[in-house]
Short mmCIF file of C-alpha atoms in Angstrom, two decimals:
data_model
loop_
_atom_site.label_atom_id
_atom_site.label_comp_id
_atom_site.label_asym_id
_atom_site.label_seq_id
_atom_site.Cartn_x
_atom_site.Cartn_y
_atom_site.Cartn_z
CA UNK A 1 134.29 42.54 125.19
CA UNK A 2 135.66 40.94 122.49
CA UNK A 3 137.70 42.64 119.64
CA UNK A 4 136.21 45.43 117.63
CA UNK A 5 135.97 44.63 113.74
CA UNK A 6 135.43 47.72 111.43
CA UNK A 7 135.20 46.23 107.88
CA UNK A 8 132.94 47.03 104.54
CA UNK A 9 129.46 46.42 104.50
CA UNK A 10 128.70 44.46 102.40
CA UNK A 11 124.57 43.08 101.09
CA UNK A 12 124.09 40.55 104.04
CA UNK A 13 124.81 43.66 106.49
CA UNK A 14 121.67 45.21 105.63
CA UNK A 15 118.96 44.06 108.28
CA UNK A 16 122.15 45.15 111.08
CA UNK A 17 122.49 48.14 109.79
CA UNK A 18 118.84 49.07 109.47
CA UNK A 19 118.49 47.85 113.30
CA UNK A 20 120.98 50.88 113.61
CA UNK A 21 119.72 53.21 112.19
CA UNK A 22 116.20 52.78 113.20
CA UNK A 23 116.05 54.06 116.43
CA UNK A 24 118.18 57.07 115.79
CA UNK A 25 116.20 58.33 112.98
CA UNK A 26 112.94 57.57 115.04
CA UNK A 27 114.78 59.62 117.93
CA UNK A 28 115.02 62.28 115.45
CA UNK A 29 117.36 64.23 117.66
CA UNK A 30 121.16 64.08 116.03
CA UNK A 31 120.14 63.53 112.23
CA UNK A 32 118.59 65.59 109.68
CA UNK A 33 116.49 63.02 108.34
CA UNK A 34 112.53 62.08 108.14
CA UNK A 35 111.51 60.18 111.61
CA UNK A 36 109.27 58.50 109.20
CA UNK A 37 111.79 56.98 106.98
CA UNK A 38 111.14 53.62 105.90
CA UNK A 39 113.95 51.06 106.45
CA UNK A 40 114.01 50.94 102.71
CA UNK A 41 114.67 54.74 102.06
CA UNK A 42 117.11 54.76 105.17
CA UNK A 43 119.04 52.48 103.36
CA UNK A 44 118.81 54.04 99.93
CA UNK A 45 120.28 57.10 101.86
CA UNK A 46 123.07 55.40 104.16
CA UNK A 47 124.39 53.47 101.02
CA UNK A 48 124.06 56.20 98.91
CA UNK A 49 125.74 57.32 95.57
CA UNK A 50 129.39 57.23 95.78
CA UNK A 51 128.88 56.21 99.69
CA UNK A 52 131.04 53.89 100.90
CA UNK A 53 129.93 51.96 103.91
CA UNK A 54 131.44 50.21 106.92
CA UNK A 55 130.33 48.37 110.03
CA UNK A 56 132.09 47.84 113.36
CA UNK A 57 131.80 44.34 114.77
CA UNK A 58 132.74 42.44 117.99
CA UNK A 59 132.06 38.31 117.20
CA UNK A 60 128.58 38.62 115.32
CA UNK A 61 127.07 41.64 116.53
CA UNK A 62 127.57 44.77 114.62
CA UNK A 63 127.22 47.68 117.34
CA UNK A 64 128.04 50.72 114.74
CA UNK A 65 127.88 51.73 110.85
CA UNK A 66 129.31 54.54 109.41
CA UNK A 67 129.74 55.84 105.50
CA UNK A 68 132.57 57.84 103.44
CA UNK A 69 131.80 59.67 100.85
CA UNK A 70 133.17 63.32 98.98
CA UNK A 71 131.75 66.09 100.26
CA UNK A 72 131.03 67.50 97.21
CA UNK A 73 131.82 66.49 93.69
CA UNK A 74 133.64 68.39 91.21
CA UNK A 75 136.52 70.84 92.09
CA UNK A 76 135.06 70.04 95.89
CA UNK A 77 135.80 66.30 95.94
CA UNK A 78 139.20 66.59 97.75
CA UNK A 79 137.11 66.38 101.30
CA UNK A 80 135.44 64.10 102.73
CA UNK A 81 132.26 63.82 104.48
CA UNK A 82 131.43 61.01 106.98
CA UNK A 83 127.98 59.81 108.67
CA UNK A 84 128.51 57.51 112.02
CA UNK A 85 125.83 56.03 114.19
CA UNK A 86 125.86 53.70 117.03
CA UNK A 87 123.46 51.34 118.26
CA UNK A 88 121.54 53.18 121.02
CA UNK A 89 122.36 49.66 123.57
CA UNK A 90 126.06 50.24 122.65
CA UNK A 91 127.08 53.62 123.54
CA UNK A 92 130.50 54.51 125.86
CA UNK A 93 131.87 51.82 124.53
CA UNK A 94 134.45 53.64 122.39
CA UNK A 95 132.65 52.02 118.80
CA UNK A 96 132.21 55.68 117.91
CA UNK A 97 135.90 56.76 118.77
CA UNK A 98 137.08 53.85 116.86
CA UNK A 99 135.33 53.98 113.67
CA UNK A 100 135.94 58.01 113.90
CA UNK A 101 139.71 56.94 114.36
CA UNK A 102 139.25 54.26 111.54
CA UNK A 103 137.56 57.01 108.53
CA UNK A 104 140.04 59.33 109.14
CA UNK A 105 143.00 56.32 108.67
CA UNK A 106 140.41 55.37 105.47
CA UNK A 107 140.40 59.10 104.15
CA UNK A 108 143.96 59.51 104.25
CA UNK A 109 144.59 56.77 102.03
CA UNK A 110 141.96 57.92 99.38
CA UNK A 111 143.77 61.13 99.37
CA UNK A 112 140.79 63.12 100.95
CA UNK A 113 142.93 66.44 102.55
CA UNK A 114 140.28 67.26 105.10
CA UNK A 115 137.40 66.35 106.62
CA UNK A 116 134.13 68.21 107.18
CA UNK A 117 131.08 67.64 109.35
CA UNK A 118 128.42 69.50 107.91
CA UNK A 119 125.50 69.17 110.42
CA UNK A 120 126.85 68.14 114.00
CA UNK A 121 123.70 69.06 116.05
CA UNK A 122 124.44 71.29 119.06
CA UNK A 123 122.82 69.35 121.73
CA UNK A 124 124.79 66.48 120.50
CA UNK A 125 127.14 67.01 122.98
CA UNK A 126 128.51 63.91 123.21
CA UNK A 127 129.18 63.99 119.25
CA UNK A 128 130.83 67.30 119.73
CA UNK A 129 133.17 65.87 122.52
CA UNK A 130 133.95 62.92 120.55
CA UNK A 131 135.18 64.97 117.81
CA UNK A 132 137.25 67.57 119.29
CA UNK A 133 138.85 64.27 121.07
CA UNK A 134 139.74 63.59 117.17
CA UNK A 135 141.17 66.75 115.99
CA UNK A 136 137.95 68.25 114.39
CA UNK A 137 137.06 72.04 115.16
CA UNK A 138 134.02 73.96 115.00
CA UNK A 139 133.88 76.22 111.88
CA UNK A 140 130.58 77.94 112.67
CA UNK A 141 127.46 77.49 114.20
CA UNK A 142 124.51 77.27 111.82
CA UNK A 143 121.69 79.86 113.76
CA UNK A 144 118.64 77.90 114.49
CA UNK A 145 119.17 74.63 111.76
CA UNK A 146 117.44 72.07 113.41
CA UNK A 147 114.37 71.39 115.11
CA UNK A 148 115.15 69.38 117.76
CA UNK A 149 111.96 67.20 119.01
CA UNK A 150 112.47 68.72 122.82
CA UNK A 151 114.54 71.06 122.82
CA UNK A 152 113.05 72.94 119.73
CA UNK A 153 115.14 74.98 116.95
CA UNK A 154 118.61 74.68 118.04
CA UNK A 155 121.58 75.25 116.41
CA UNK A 156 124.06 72.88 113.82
CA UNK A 157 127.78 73.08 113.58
CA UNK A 158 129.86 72.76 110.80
CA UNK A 159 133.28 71.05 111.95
CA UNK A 160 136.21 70.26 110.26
CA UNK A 161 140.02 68.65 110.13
CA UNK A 162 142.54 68.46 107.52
CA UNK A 163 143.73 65.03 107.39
CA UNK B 1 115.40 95.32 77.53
CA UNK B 2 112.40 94.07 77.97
CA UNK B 3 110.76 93.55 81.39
CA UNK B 4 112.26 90.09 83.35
CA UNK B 5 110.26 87.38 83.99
CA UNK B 6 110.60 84.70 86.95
CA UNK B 7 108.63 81.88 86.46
CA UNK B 8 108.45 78.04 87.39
CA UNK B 9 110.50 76.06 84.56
CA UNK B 10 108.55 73.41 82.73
CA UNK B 11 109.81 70.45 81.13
CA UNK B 12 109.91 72.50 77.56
CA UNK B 13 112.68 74.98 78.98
CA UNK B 14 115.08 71.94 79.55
CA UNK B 15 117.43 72.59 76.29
CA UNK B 16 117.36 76.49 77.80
CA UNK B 17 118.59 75.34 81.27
CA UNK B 18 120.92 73.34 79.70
CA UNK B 19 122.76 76.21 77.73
CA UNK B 20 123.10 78.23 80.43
CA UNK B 21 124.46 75.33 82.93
CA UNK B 22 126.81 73.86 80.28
CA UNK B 23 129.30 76.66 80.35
CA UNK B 24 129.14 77.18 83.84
CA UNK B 25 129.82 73.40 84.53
CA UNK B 26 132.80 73.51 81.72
CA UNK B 27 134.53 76.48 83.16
CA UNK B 28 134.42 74.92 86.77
CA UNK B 29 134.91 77.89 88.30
CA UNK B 30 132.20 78.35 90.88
CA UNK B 31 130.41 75.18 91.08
CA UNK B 32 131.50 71.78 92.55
CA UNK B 33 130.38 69.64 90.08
CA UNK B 34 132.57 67.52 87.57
CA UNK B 35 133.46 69.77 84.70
CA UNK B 36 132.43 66.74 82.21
CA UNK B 37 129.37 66.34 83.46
CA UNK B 38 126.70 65.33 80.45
CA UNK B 39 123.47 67.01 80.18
CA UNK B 40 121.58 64.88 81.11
CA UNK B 41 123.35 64.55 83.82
CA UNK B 42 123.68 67.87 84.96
CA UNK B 43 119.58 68.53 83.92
CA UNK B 44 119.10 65.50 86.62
CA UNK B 45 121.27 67.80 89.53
CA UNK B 46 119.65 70.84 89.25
CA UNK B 47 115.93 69.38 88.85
CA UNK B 48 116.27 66.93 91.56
CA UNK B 49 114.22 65.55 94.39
CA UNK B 50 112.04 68.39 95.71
CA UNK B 51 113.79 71.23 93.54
CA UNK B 52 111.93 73.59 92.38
CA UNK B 53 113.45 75.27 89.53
CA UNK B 54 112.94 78.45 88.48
CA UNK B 55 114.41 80.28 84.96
CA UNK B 56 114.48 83.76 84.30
CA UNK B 57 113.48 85.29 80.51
CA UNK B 58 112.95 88.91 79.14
CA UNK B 59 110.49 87.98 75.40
CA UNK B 60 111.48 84.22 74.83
CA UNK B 61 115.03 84.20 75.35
CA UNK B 62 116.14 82.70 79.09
CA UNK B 63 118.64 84.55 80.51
CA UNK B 64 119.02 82.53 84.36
CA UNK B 65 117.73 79.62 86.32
CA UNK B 66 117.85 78.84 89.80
CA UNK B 67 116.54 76.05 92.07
CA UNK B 68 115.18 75.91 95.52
CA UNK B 69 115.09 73.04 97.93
CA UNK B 70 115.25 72.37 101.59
CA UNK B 71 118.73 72.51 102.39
CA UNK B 72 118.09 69.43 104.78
CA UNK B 73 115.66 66.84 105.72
CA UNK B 74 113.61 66.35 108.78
CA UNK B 75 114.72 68.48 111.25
CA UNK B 76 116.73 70.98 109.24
CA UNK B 77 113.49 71.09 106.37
CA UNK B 78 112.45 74.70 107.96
CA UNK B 79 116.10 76.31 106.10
CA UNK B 80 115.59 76.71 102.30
CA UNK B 81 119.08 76.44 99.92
CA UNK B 82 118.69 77.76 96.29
CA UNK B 83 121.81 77.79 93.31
CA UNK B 84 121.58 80.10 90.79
CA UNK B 85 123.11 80.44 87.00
CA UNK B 86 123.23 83.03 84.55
CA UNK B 87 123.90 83.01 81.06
CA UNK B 88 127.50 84.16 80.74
CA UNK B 89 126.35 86.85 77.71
CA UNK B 90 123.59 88.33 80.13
CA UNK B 91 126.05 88.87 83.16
CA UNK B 92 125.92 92.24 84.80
CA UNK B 93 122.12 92.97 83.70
CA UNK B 94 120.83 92.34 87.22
CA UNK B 95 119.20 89.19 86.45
CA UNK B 96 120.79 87.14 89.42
CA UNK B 97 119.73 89.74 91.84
CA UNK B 98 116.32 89.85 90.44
CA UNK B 99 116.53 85.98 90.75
CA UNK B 100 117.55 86.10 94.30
CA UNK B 101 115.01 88.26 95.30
CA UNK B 102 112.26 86.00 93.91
CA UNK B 103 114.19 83.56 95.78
CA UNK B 104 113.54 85.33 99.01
CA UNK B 105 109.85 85.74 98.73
CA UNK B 106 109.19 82.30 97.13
CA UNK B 107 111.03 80.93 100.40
CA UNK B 108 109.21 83.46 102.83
CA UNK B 109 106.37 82.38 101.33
CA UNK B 110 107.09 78.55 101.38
CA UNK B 111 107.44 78.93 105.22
CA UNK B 112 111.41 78.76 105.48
CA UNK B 113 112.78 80.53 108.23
CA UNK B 114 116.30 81.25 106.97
CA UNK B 115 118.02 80.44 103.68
CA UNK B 116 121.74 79.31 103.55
CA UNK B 117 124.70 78.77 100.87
CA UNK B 118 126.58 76.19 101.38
CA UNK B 119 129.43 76.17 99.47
CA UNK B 120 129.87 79.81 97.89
CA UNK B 121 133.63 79.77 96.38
CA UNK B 122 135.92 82.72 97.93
CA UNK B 123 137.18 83.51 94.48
CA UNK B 124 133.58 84.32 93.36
CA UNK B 125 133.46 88.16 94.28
CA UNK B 126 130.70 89.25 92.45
CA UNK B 127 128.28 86.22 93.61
CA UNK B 128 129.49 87.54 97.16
CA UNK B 129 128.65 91.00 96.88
CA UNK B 130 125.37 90.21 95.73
CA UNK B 131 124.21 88.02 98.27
CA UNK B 132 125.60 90.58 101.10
CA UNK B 133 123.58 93.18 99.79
CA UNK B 134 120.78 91.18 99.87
CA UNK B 135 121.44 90.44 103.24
CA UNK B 136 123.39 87.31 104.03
CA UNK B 137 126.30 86.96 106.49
CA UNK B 138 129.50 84.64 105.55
CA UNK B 139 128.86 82.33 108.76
CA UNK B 140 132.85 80.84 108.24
CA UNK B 141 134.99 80.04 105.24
CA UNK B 142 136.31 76.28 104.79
CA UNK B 143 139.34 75.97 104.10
CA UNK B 144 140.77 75.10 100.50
CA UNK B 145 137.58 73.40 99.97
CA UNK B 146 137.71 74.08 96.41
CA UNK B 147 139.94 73.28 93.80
CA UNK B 148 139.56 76.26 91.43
CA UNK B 149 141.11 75.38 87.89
CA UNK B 150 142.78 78.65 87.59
CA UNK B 151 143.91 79.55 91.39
CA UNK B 152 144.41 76.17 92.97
CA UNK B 153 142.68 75.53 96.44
CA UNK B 154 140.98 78.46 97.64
CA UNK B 155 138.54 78.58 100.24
CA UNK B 156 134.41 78.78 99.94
CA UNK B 157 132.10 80.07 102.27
CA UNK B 158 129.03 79.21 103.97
CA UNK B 159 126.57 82.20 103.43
CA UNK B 160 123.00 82.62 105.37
CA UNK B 161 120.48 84.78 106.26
CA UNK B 162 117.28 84.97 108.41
CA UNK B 163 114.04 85.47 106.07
#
């Protein structure tokens, strides 16, 4: 395959990304987000306030998206908080692992001193993997969070790295 | 002093939530928001998207506010998250653990299973104390997650309990 681009989104990304993001918030299974979105409001969240948003491209085809933003504002806004997804046809290809390995390289530069994942869904094991792979440990497990479509009210984890 | 009151807040008790957010936000102490954040501003955070907001008064004078909301979307909608202010002059009159019991019912009664704090800072002993006697665990601390204006980077905690 040929190289993998991570870069800013930029306007003309927007259709891509929404082909993203589409299928994982229909899935409803790793995000905490309406299954009923519209594309419209899926944007409006993925570029969000203060979001900062990237895409990871080999030739044309963007195969990933992920955004940066502060965790929290205020005397809080020292960590960062990321959101990644991966188009569904495009997983084990490492486009996760890179643009995981790419927004921590980003965060450092802002001058973020950690980062924190604050909803990793337990039965998102491959998620889980991936980030251990990156540094990131498991605070705590949040009893019960989510209601997964299947396998009903499972648990979230909060995970975390300093940078 | 007259009996306390916990009612929904109507748009006429804005300049009220205001005075008791404004010193809050200014001393920067427990919340992470920006400490020169404009009313308006700050009115827009704590009545935002599917907040409800609450305010606490004995006679006309309001002495606390608090919101409710989901604490996620979608598949984390069934956990409830609330923040809660008092007026600095009324501290130590019960009126936050009057407001976190309403809290409790309103968000029994809304149909949330659990209710969790997400970002309770460790320096904040006496908001602590309260919510463990009204029953809520520290599920893990993050580390130096906030940047306290007095103490440096301390840690805050993620609080929850089952309803």
């Amino acid at each position: 395959m040929s190289a993998l681009l991570i870069r800013a989104a930029g306007a003309a990304d927007r259709p891509a990304i929404w082909a993203i993001l589409e299928p994982v918030i229909r899935a409803g299974e790793s995000y905490a987000l309406p299954r009923d979105m519209t594309g419209a409001e899926a944007l409006a969240y993925w570029h969000g306030a203060a979001h900062q948003v990237f895409v990871a491209q080999t030739g044309t085809e963007i195969l990933g998206t992920y955004y940066m933003r502060s965790n929290q504002q205020g005397g809080g806004a020292h960590v960062a908080n990321c959101g990644f997804m991966t188009a569904p046809a495009a997983t084990g290809r490492g486009i996760a692992r890179a643009m995981g390995n790419h927004a921590l390289t980003q965060a450092r530069a802002a001058g973020f001193i950690a980062m924190q994942f604050n909803f990793v869904v337990s039965t998102n094991t491959r998620a889980i993997g991936l980030w251990q792979s990156l540094g990131f440990a498991t605070l705590c497990r949040l009893p019960q969070a989510f209601a997964h479509p299947a396998a009903g009210l499972v648990d979230a984890l909060v995970m975390h790295r300093v940078l």
